[in-house]
JSON list of C-alpha atoms in Angstrom, two decimals:
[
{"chain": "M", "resi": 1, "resn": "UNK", "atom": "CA", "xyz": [0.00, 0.00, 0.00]},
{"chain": "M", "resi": 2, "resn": "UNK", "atom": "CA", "xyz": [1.43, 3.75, -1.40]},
{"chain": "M", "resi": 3, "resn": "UNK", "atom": "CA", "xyz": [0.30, 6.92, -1.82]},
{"chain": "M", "resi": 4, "resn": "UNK", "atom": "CA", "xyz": [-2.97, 8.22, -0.29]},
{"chain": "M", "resi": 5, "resn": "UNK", "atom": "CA", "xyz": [-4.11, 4.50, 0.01]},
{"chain": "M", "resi": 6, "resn": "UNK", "atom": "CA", "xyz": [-1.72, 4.52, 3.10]},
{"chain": "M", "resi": 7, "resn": "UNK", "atom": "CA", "xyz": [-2.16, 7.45, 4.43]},
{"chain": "M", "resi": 8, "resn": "UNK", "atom": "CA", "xyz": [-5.88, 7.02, 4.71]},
{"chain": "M", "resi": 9, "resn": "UNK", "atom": "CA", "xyz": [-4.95, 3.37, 6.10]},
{"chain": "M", "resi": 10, "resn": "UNK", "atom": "CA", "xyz": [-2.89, 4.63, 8.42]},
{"chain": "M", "resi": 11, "resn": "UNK", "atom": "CA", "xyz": [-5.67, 7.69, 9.72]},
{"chain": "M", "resi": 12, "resn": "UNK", "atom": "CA", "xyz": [-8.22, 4.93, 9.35]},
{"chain": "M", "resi": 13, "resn": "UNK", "atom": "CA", "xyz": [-6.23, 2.76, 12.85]},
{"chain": "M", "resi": 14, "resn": "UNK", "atom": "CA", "xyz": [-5.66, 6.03, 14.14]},
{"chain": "M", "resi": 15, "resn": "UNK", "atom": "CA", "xyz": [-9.94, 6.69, 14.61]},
{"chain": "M", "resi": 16, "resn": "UNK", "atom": "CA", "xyz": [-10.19, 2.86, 15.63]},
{"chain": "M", "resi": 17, "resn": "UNK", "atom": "CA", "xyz": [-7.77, 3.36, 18.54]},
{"chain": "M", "resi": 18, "resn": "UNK", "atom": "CA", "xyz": [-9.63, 6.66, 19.31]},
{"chain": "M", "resi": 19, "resn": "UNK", "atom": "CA", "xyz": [-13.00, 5.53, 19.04]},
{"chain": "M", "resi": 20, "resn": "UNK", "atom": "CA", "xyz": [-11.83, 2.17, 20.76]},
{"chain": "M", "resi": 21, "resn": "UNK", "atom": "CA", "xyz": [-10.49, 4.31, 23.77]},
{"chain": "M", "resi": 22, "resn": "UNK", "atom": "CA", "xyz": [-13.54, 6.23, 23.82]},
{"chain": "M", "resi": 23, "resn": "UNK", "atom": "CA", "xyz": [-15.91, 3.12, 23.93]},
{"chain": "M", "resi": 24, "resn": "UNK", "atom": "CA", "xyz": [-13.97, 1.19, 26.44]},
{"chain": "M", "resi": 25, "resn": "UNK", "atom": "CA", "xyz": [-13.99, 5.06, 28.60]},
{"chain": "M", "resi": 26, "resn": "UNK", "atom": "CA", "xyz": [-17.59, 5.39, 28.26]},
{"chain": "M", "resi": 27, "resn": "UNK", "atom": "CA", "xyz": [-18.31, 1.36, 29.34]},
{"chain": "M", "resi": 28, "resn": "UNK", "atom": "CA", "xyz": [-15.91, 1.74, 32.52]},
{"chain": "M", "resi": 29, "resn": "UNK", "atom": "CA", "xyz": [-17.18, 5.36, 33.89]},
{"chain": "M", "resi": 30, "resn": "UNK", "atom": "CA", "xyz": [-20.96, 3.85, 32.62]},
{"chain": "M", "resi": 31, "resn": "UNK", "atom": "CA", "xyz": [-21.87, 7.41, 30.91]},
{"chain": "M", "resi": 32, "resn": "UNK", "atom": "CA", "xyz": [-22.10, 6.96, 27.38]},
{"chain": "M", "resi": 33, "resn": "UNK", "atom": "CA", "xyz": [-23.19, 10.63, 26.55]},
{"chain": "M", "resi": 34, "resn": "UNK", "atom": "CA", "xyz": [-20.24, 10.65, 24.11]},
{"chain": "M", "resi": 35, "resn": "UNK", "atom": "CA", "xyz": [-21.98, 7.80, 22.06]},
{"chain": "M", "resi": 36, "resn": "UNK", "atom": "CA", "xyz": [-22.75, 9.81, 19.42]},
{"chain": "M", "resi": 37, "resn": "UNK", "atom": "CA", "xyz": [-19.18, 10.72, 19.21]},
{"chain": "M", "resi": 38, "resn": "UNK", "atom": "CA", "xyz": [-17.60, 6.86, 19.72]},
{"chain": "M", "resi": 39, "resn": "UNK", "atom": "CA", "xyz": [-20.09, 5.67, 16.54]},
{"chain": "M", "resi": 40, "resn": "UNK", "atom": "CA", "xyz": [-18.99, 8.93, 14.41]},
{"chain": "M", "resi": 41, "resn": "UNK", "atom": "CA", "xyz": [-15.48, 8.23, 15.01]},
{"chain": "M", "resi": 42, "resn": "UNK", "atom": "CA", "xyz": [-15.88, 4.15, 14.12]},
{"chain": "M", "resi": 43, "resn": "UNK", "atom": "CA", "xyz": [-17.77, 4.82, 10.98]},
{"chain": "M", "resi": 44, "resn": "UNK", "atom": "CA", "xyz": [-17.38, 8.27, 9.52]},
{"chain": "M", "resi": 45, "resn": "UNK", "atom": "CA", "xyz": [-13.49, 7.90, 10.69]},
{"chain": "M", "resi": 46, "resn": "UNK", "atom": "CA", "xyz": [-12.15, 4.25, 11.25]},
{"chain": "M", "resi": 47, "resn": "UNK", "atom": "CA", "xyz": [-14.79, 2.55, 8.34]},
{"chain": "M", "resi": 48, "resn": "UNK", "atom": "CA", "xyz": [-14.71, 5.75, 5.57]},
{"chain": "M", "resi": 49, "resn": "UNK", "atom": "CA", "xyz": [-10.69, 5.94, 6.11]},
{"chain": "M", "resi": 50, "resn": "UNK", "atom": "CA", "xyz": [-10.63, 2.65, 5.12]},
{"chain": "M", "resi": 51, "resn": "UNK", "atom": "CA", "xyz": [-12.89, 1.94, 2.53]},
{"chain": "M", "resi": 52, "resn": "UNK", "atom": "CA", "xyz": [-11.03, 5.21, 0.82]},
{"chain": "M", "resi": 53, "resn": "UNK", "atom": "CA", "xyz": [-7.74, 3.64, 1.59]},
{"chain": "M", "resi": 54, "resn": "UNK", "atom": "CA", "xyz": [-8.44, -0.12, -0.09]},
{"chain": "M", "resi": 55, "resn": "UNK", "atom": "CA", "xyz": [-10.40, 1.78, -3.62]},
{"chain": "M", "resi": 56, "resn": "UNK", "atom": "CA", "xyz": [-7.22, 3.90, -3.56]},
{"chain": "M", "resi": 57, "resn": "UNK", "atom": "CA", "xyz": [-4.99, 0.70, -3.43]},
{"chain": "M", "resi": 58, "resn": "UNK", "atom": "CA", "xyz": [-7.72, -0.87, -5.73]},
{"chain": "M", "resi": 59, "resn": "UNK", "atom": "CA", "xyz": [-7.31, 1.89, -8.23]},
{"chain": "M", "resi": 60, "resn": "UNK", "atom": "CA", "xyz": [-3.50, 3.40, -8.25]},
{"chain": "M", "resi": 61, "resn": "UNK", "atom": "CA", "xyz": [-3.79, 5.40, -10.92]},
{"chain": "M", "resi": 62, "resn": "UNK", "atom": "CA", "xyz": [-6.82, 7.56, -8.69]},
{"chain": "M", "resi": 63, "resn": "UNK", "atom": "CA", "xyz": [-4.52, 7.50, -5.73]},
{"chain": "M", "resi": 64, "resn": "UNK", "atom": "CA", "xyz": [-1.96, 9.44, -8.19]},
{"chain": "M", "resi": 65, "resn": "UNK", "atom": "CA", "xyz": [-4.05, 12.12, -8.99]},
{"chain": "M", "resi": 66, "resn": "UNK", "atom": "CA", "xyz": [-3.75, 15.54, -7.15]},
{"chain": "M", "resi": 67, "resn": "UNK", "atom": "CA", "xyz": [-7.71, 15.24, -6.67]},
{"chain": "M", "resi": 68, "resn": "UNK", "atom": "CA", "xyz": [-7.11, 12.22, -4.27]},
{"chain": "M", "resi": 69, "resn": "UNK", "atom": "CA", "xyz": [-4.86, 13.96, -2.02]},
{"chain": "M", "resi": 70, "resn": "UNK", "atom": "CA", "xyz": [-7.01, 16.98, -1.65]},
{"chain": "M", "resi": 71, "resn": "UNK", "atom": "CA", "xyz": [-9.62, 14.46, -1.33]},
{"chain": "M", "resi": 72, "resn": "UNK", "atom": "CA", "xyz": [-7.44, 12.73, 1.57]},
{"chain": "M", "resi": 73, "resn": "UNK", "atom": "CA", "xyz": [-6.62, 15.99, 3.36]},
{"chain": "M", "resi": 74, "resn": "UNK", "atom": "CA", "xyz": [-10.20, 17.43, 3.24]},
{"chain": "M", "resi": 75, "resn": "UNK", "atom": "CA", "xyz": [-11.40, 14.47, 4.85]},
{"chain": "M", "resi": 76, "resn": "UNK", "atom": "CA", "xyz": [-8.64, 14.47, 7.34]},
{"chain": "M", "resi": 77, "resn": "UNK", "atom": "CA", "xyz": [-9.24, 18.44, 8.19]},
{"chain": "M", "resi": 78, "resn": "UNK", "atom": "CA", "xyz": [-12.91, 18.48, 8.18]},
{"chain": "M", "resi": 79, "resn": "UNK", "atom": "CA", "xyz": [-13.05, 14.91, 9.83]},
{"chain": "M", "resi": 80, "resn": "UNK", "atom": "CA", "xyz": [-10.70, 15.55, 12.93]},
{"chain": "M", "resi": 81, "resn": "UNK", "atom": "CA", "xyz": [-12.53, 19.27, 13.36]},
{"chain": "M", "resi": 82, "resn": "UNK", "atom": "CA", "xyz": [-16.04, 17.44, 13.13]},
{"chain": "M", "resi": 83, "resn": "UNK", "atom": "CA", "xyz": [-15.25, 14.82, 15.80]},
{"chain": "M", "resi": 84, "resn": "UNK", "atom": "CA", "xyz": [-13.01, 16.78, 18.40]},
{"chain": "M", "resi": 85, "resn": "UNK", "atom": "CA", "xyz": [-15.96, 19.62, 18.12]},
{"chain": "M", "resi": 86, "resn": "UNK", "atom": "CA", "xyz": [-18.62, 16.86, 18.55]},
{"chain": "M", "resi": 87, "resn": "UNK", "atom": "CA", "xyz": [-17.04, 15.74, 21.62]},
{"chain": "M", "resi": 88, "resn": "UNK", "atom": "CA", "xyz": [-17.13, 19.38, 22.88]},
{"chain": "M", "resi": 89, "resn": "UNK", "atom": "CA", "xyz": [-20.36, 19.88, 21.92]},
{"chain": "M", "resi": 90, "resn": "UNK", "atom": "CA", "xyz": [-21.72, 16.80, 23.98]},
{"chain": "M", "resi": 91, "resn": "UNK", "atom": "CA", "xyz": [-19.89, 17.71, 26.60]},
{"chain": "M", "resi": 92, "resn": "UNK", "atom": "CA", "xyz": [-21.58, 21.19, 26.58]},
{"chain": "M", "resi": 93, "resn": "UNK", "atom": "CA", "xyz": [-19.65, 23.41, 25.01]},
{"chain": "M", "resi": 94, "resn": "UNK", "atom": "CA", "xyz": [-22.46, 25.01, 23.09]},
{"chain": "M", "resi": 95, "resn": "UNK", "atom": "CA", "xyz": [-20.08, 27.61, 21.36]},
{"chain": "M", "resi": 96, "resn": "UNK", "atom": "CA", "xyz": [-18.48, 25.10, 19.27]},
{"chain": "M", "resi": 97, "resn": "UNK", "atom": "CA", "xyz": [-20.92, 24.12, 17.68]},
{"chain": "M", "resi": 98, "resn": "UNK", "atom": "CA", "xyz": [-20.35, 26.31, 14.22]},
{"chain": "M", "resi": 99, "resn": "UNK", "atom": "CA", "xyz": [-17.13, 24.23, 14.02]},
{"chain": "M", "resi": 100, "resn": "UNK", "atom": "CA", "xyz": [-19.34, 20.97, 14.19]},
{"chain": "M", "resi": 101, "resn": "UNK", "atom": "CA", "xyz": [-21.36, 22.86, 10.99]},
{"chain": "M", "resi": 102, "resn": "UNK", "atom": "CA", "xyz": [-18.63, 23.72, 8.92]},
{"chain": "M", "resi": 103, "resn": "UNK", "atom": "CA", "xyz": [-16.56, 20.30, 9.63]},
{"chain": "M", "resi": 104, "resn": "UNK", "atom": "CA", "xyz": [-19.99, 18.46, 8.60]},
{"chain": "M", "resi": 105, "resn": "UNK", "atom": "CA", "xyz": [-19.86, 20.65, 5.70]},
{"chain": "M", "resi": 106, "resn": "UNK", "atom": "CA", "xyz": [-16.34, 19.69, 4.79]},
{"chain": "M", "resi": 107, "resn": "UNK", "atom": "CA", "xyz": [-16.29, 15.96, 5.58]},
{"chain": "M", "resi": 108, "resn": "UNK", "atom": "CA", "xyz": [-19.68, 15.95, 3.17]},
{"chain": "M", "resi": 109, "resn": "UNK", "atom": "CA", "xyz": [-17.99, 17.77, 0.41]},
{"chain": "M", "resi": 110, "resn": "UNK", "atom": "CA", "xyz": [-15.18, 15.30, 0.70]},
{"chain": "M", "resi": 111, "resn": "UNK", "atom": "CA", "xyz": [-17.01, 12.56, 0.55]},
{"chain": "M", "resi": 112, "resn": "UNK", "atom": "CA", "xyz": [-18.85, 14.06, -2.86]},
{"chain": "M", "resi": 113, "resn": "UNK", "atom": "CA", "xyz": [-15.19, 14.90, -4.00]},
{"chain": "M", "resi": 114, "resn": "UNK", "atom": "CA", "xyz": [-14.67, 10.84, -3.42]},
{"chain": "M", "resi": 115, "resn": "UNK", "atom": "CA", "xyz": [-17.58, 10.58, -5.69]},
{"chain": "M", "resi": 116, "resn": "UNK", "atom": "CA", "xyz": [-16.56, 12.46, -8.32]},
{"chain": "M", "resi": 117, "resn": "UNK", "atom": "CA", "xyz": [-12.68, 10.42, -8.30]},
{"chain": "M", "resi": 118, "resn": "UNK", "atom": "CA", "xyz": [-14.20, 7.17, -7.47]},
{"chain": "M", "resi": 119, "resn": "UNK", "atom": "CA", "xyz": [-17.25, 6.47, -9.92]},
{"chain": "M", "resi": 120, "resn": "UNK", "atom": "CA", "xyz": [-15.66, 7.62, -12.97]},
{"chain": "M", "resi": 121, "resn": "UNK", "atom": "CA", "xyz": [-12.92, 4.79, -11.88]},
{"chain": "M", "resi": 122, "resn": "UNK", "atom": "CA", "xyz": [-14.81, 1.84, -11.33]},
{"chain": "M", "resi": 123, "resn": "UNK", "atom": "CA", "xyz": [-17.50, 2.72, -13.98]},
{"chain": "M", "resi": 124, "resn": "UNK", "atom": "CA", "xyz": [-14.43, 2.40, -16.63]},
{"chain": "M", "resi": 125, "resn": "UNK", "atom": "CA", "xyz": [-14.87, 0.20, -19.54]},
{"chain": "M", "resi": 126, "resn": "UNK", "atom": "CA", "xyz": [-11.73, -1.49, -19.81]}
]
């Protein structure tokens, strides 16, 4: 694995530790306010990250774009900004909350970004 295919790989363990650490936190202190948080961080962070990471490795020559590593750095801004201000938020911190917006924002124009690279790629007549 290369390219943006690892570097989403490689944020991809990062959220699984995170959201892992946050799980196991919320099940020994029994207050699992930050649940919306924990499932966020599993799916939009450890299961997106990944998926991205194996079509990138499935399809090298999208990884090798400049498109992909906006794409992977977009994610990664609007991502980490969207989860660390959720977390705030629930805990709250009602003032963060226009960071929540505009990372949501982000982390959904990535993910059309992803569209745009990835469908054009796997629609491909060979």
């Amino acid at each position: 694995m290369q390219g943006v295919a690892r570097n989403f790989f490689t944020l991809a363990i990062i959220y699984s530790l995170c959201g892992m650490a946050l799980g196991l936190s919320m099940a020994i202190s029994q207050d699992h306010g930050q649940m919306p948080t924990h499932a966020h961080t599993m799916v939009a962070g450890w299961l997106m990250s990944a998926v991205f990471a194996f079509f990138y490795h499935l399809f090298p020559a999208a990884g090798q774009k400049m498109l992909a590593t906006i794409h992977f750095w977009l994610t990664t801004v609007s991502g980490i900004g969207l989860l660390i201000g959720l977390y705030f938020l629930l805990a709250g911190n009602a003032a963060i909350e226009p960071l929540v917006g505009i990372s949501s924002m982000g982390f959904y124009a990535a993910m059309l970004l992803f569209a745009f690279i990835a469908l054009p790629a796997v629609w491909k007549k060979a």
